[in-house]
Short mmCIF file of C-alpha atoms and ligand atoms in Angstrom, two decimals:
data_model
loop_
_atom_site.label_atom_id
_atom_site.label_comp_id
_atom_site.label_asym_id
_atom_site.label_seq_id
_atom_site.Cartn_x
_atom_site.Cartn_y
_atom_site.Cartn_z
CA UNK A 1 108.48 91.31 92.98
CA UNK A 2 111.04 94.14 92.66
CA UNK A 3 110.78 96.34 95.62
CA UNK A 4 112.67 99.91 96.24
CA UNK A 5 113.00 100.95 99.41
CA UNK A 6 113.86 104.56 100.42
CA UNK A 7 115.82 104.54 103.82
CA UNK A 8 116.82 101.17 102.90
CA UNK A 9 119.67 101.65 104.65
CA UNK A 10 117.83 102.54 108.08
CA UNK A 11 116.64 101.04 111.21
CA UNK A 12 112.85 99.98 109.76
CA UNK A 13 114.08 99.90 106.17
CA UNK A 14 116.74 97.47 106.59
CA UNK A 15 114.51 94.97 108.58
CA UNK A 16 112.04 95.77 105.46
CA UNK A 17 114.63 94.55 103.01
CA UNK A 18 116.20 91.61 105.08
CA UNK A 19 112.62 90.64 105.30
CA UNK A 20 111.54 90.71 101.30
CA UNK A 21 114.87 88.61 100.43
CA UNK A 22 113.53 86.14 102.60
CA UNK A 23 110.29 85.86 100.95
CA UNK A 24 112.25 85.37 97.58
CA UNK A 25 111.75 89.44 96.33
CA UNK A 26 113.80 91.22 95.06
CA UNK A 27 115.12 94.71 96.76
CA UNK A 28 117.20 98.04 95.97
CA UNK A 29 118.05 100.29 98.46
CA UNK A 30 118.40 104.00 98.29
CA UNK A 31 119.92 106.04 101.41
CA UNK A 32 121.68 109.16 101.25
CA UNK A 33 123.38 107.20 105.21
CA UNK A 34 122.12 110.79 106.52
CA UNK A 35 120.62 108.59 109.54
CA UNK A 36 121.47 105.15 107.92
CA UNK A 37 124.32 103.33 107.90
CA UNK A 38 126.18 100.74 105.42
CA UNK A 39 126.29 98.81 108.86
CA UNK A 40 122.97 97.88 108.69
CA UNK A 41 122.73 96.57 105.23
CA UNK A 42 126.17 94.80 105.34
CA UNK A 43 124.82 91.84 105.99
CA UNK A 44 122.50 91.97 102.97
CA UNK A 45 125.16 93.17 100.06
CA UNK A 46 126.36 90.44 97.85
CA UNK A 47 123.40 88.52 97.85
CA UNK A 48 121.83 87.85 94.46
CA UNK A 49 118.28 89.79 94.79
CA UNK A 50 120.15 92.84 96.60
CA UNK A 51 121.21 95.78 95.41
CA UNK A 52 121.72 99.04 96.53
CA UNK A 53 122.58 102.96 95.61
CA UNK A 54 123.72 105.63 97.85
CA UNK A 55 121.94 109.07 97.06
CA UNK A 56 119.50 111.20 97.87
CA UNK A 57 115.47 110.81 97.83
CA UNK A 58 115.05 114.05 96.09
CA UNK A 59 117.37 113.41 92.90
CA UNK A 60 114.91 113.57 90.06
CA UNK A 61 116.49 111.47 87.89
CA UNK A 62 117.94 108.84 90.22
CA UNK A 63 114.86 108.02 91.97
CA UNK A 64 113.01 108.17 88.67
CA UNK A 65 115.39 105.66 87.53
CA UNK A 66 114.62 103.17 90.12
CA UNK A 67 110.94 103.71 90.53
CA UNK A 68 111.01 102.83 86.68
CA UNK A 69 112.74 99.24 87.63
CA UNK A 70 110.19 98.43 90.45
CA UNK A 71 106.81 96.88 91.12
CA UNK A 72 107.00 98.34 94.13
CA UNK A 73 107.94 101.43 96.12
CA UNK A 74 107.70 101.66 99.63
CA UNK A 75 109.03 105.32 100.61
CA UNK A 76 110.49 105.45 104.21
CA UNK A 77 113.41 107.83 103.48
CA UNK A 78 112.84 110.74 105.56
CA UNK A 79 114.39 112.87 108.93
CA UNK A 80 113.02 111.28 111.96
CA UNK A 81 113.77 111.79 115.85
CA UNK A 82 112.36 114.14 118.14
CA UNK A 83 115.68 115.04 118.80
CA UNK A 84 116.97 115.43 114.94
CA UNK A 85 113.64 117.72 114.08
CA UNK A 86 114.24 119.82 116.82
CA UNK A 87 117.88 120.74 116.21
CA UNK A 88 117.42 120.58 111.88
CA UNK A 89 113.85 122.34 111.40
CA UNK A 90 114.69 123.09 108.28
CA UNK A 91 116.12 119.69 106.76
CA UNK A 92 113.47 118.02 108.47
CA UNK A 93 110.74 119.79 106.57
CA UNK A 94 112.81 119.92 103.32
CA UNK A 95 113.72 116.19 103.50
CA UNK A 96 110.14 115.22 104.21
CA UNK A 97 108.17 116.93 101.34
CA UNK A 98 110.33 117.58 98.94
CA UNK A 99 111.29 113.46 99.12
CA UNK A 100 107.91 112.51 98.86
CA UNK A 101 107.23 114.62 96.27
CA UNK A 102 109.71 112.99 94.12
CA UNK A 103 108.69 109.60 94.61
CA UNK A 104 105.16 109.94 94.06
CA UNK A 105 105.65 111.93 90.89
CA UNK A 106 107.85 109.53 89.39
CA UNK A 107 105.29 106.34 90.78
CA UNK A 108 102.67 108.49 89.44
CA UNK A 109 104.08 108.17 85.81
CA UNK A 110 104.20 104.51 85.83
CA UNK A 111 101.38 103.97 88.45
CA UNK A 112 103.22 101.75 90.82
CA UNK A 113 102.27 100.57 94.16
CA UNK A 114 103.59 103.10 96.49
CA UNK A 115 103.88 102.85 99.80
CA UNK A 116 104.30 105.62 102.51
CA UNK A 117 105.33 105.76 105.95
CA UNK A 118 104.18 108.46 107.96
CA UNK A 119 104.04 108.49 111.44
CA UNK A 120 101.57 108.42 114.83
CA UNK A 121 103.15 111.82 115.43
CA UNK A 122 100.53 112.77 113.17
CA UNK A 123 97.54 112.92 115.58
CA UNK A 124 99.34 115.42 117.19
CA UNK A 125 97.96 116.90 120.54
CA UNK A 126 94.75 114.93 120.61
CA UNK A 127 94.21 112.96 123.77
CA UNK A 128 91.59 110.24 122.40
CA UNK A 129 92.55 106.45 123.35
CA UNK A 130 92.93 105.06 120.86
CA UNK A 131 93.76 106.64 117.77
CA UNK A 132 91.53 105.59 114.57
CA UNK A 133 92.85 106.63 111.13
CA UNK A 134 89.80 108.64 110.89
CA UNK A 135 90.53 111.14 113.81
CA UNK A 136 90.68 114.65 113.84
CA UNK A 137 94.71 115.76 113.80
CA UNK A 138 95.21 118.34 116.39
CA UNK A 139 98.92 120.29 116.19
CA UNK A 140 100.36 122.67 118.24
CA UNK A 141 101.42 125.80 117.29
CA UNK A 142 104.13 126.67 114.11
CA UNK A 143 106.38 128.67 116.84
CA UNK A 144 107.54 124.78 118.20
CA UNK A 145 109.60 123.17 116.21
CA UNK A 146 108.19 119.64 117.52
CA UNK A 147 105.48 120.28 115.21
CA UNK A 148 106.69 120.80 111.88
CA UNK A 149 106.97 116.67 111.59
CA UNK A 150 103.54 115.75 112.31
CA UNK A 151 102.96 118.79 109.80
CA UNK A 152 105.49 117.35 106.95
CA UNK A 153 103.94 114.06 107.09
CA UNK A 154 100.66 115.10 107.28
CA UNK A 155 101.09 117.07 104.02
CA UNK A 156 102.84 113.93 102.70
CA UNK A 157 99.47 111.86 103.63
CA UNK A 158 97.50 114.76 102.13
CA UNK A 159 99.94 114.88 98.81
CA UNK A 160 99.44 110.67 98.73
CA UNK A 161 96.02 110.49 98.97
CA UNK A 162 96.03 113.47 96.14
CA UNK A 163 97.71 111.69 93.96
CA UNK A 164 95.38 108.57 94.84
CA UNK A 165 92.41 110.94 93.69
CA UNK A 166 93.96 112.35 91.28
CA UNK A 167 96.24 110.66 89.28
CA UNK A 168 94.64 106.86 90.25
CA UNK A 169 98.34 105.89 92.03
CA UNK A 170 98.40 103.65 94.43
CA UNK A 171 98.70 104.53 97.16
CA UNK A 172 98.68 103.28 101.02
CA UNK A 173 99.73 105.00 103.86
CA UNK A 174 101.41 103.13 106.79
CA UNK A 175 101.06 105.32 110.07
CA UNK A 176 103.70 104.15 112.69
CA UNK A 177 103.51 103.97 116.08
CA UNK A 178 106.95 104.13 118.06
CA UNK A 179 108.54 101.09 116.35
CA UNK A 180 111.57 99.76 118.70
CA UNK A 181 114.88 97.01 117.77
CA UNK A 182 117.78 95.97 117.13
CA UNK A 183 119.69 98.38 115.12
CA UNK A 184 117.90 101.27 116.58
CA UNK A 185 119.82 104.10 117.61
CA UNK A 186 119.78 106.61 120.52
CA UNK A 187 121.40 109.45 118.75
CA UNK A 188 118.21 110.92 117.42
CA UNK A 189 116.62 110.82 120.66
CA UNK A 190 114.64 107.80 120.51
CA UNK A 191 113.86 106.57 124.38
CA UNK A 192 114.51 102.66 124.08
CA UNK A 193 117.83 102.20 122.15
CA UNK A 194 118.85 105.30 125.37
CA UNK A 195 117.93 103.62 128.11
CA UNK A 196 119.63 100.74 126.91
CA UNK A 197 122.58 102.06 126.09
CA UNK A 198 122.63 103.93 129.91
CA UNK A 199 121.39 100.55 131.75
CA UNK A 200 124.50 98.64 130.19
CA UNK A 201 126.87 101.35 131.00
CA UNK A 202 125.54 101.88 134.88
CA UNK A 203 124.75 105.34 134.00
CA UNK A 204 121.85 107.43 135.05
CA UNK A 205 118.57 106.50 132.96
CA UNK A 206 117.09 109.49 132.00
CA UNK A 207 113.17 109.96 131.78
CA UNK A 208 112.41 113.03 130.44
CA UNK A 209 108.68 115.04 132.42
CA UNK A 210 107.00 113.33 134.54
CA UNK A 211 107.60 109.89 133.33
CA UNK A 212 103.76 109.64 133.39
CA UNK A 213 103.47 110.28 129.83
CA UNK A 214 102.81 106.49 128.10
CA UNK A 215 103.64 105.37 124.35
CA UNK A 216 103.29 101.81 122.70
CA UNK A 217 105.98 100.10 121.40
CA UNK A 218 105.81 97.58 118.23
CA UNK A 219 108.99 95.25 117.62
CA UNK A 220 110.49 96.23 114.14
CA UNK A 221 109.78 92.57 113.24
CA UNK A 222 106.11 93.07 113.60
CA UNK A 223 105.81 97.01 111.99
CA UNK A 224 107.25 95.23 108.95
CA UNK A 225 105.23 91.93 108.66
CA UNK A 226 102.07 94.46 108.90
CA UNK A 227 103.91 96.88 106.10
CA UNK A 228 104.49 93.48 103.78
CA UNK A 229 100.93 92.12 104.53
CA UNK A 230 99.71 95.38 104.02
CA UNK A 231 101.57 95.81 100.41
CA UNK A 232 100.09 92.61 99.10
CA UNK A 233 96.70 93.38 100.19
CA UNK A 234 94.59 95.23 97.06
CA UNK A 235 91.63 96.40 99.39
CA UNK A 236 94.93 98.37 101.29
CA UNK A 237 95.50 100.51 98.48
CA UNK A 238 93.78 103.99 98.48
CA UNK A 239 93.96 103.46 102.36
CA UNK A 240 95.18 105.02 105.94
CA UNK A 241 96.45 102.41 108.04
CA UNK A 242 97.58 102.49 111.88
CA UNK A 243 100.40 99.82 112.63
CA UNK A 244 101.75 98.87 115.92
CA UNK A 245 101.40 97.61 118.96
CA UNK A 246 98.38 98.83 121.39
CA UNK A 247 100.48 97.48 124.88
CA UNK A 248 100.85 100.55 126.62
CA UNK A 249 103.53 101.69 129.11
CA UNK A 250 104.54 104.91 131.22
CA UNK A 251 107.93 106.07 130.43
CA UNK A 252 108.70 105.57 134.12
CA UNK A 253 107.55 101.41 133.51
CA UNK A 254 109.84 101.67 130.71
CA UNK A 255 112.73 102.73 132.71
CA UNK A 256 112.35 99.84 135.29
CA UNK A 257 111.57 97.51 133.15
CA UNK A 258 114.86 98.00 130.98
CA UNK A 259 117.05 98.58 134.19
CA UNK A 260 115.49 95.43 135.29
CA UNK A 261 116.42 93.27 132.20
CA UNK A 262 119.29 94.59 132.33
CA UNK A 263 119.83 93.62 135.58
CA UNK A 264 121.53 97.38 136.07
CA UNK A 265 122.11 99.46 138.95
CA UNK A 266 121.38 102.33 137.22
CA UNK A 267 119.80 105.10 138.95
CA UNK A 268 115.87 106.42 137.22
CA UNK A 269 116.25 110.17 136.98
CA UNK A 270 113.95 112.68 135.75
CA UNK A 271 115.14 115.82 133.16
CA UNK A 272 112.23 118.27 132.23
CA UNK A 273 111.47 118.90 129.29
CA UNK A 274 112.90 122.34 128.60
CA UNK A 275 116.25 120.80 129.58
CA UNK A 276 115.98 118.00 127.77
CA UNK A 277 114.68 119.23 124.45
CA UNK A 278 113.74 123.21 124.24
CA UNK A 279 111.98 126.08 126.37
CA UNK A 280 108.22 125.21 125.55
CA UNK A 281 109.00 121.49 124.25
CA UNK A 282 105.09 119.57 123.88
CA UNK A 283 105.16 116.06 124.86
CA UNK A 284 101.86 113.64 124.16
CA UNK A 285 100.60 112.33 127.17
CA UNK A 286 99.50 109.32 125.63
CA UNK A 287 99.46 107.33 121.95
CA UNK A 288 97.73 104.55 121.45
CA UNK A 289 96.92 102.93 118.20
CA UNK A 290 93.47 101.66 117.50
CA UNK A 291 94.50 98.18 115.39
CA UNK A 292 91.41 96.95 114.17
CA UNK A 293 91.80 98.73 110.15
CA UNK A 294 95.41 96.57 110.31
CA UNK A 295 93.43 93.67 111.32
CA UNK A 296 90.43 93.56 109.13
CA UNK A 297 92.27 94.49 105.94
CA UNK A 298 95.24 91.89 106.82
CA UNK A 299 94.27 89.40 109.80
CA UNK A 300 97.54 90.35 111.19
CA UNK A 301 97.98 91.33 115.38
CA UNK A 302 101.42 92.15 116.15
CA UNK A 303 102.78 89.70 118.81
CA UNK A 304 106.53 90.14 120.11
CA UNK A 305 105.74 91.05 123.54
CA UNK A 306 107.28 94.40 125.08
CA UNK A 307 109.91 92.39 127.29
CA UNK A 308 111.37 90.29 124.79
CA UNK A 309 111.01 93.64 122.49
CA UNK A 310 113.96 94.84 125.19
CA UNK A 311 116.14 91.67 125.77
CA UNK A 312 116.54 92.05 121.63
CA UNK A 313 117.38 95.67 122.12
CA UNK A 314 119.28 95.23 125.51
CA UNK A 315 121.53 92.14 123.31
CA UNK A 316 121.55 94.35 120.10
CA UNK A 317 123.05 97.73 122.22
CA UNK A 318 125.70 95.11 124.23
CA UNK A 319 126.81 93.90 120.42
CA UNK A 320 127.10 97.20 118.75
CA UNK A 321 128.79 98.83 121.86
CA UNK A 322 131.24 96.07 122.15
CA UNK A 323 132.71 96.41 118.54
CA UNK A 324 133.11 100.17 118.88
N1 UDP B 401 112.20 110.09 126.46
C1 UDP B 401 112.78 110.00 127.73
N2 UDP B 401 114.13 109.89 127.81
C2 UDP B 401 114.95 109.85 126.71
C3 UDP B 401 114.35 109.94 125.43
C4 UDP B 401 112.96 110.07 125.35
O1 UDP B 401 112.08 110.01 128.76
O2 UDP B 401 116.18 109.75 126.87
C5 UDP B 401 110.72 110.19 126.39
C6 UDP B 401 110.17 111.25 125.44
O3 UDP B 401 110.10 112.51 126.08
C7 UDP B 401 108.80 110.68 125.10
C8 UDP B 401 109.03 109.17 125.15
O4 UDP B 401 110.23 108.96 125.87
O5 UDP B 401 107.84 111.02 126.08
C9 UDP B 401 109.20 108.54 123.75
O6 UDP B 401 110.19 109.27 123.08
P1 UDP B 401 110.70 108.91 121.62
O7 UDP B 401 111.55 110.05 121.15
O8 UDP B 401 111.29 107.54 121.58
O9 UDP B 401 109.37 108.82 120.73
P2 UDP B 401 108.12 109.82 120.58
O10 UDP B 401 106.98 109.02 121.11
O11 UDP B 401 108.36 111.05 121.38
O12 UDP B 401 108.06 110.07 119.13
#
């Protein structure tokens, strides 16, 4: 199968394409290296089934050009990070529907498989344990910037699932939940690749409120097998699908367990939130995906456990910050 990935160049979409070569596909790669890197698809270039091109997801013709060569698309291109949507409203937004847009147009005239990634951010305020595809999505107001992702993807689920209706793609939507490893970085704000980096360099670990707040983390090598499994499964298509990892953790359990892997002296300190992020910032108290769609439609449970999840990170941050 020929396979495009969008972000192919990023954290997820790299694992993605690393992980198709080894099942004998074939995969391009298009990243504009906004957030990406040519780091993390070194590895991969020069092998026969690989190929990639650097632009961006909302070229007409480009993309149209490579969604023409595919089976498959599987759209992850977009501006992610609490941290990057804060500061770049705008490009956030922008890069988010107007990308999405262009890929399921130009699926749309071919009717290939397309898959999209959206995101857990998308159940917004809600404070139901656990999260079923099926639940309300609750967002805060339009005057916080946090907001306009959950509301970008949303109206990229909304534009999918139109086109699914519509123009009989297919379609299947893969809603993350706060995938973690190796090549993950902390510049966009993301909490495990940054306490990482702070426990190997003695520094203060920073844990932003209360600490109370919890999230689950899924091991990249798990959101993928659940995105391939997921791609190869027909009853998928048309469909909204949670995939993660339903362990959950504080942000404070976080923090000692990574200073504890670590085996740091670090000291745990808390930043609020207005300092951290901006006057008025909303966090989610808890997110917790509800699994069982993933598993009936696939058989597939995630199972990297959240402490080996952090030795790869912890061994992944001590490699990357040694060759800088
Ligand atoms: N966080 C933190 N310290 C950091 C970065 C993030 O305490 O240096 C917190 C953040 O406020 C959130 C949680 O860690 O409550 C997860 O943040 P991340 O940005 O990784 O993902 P989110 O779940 O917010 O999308």
């Amino acid at each position: 199968m020929q396979v495009l990935i969008t972000g192919g160049a990023g954290f997820i979409g790299s694992h993605l394409a690393e992980w198709l070569l080894g099942t004998g596909d074939r995969v391009t790669v298009l990243d504009d290296l906004s957030t990406g890197s040519m780091g993390n698809i070194a590895h991969l270039v020069g092998r026969p089934n690989f190929s990639y091109r650097i632009g961006s997801v909302t070229d007409v013709p480009l993309v149209a050009e490579l969604v023409d060569g595919c089976d498959v698309a599987v759209h992850l291109a977009a501006a992610v990070g609490v941290q990057l949507i804060i500061e770049q409203p705008t490009a956030t937004i922008e890069t988010n529907v107007r990308g999405t847009e262009v890929v399921l147009a130009a699926a749309a005239r071919k009717r290939k498989l397309c898959v999209i990634a959206s995101t857990s951010e998308v159940y917004g305020k809600a404070s139901k344990v656990p999260f079923s595809e099926d639940d309300d999505v609750s967002l805060g107001p339009t005057t916080h910037s946090r907001w306009a992702y959950a509301c970008s993807k949303a109206l990229d689920e909304w534009l999918a699932l139109a086109y699914a209706r519509e123009k009989k793609l297919p379609v299947i939507v893969v809603r993350l939940f706060n995938t973690v490893g190796p090549r993950q970085i902390g510049r966009y704000g993301m909490v495990l690749p940054r306490f990482a980096d702070q426990a190997i360099a003695g520094e203060p670990i920073t844990v932003f409120g209360s600490g109370e707040q919890a999230r689950c983390f899924c091991h990249v090598r798990d959101s993928v097998e659940a995105i391939v499994r997921l791609m190869r499964t027909a009853d998928a298509v048309g469909e909204v699908v949670n995939v993660g990892n339903n362990h959950e953790i504080t942000i404070n359990g976080l923090a000692d367990r990574v200073r504890q892997i670590a085996g740091s002296q670090s000291k745990i300190v808390r930043v609020p939130y207005d300092v951290a992020y901006a006057k008025g910032f909303e966090d989610m108290e808890r997110r917790v995906p509800d699994l069982a769609k993933l598993a009936r439609l696939t058989g597939f449970h995630p199972a990297v456990q959240l402490d080996r999840t952090i030795e790869d990170v912890l061994a992944d941050r001590r490699r990357a910050l040694s060759a800088q």
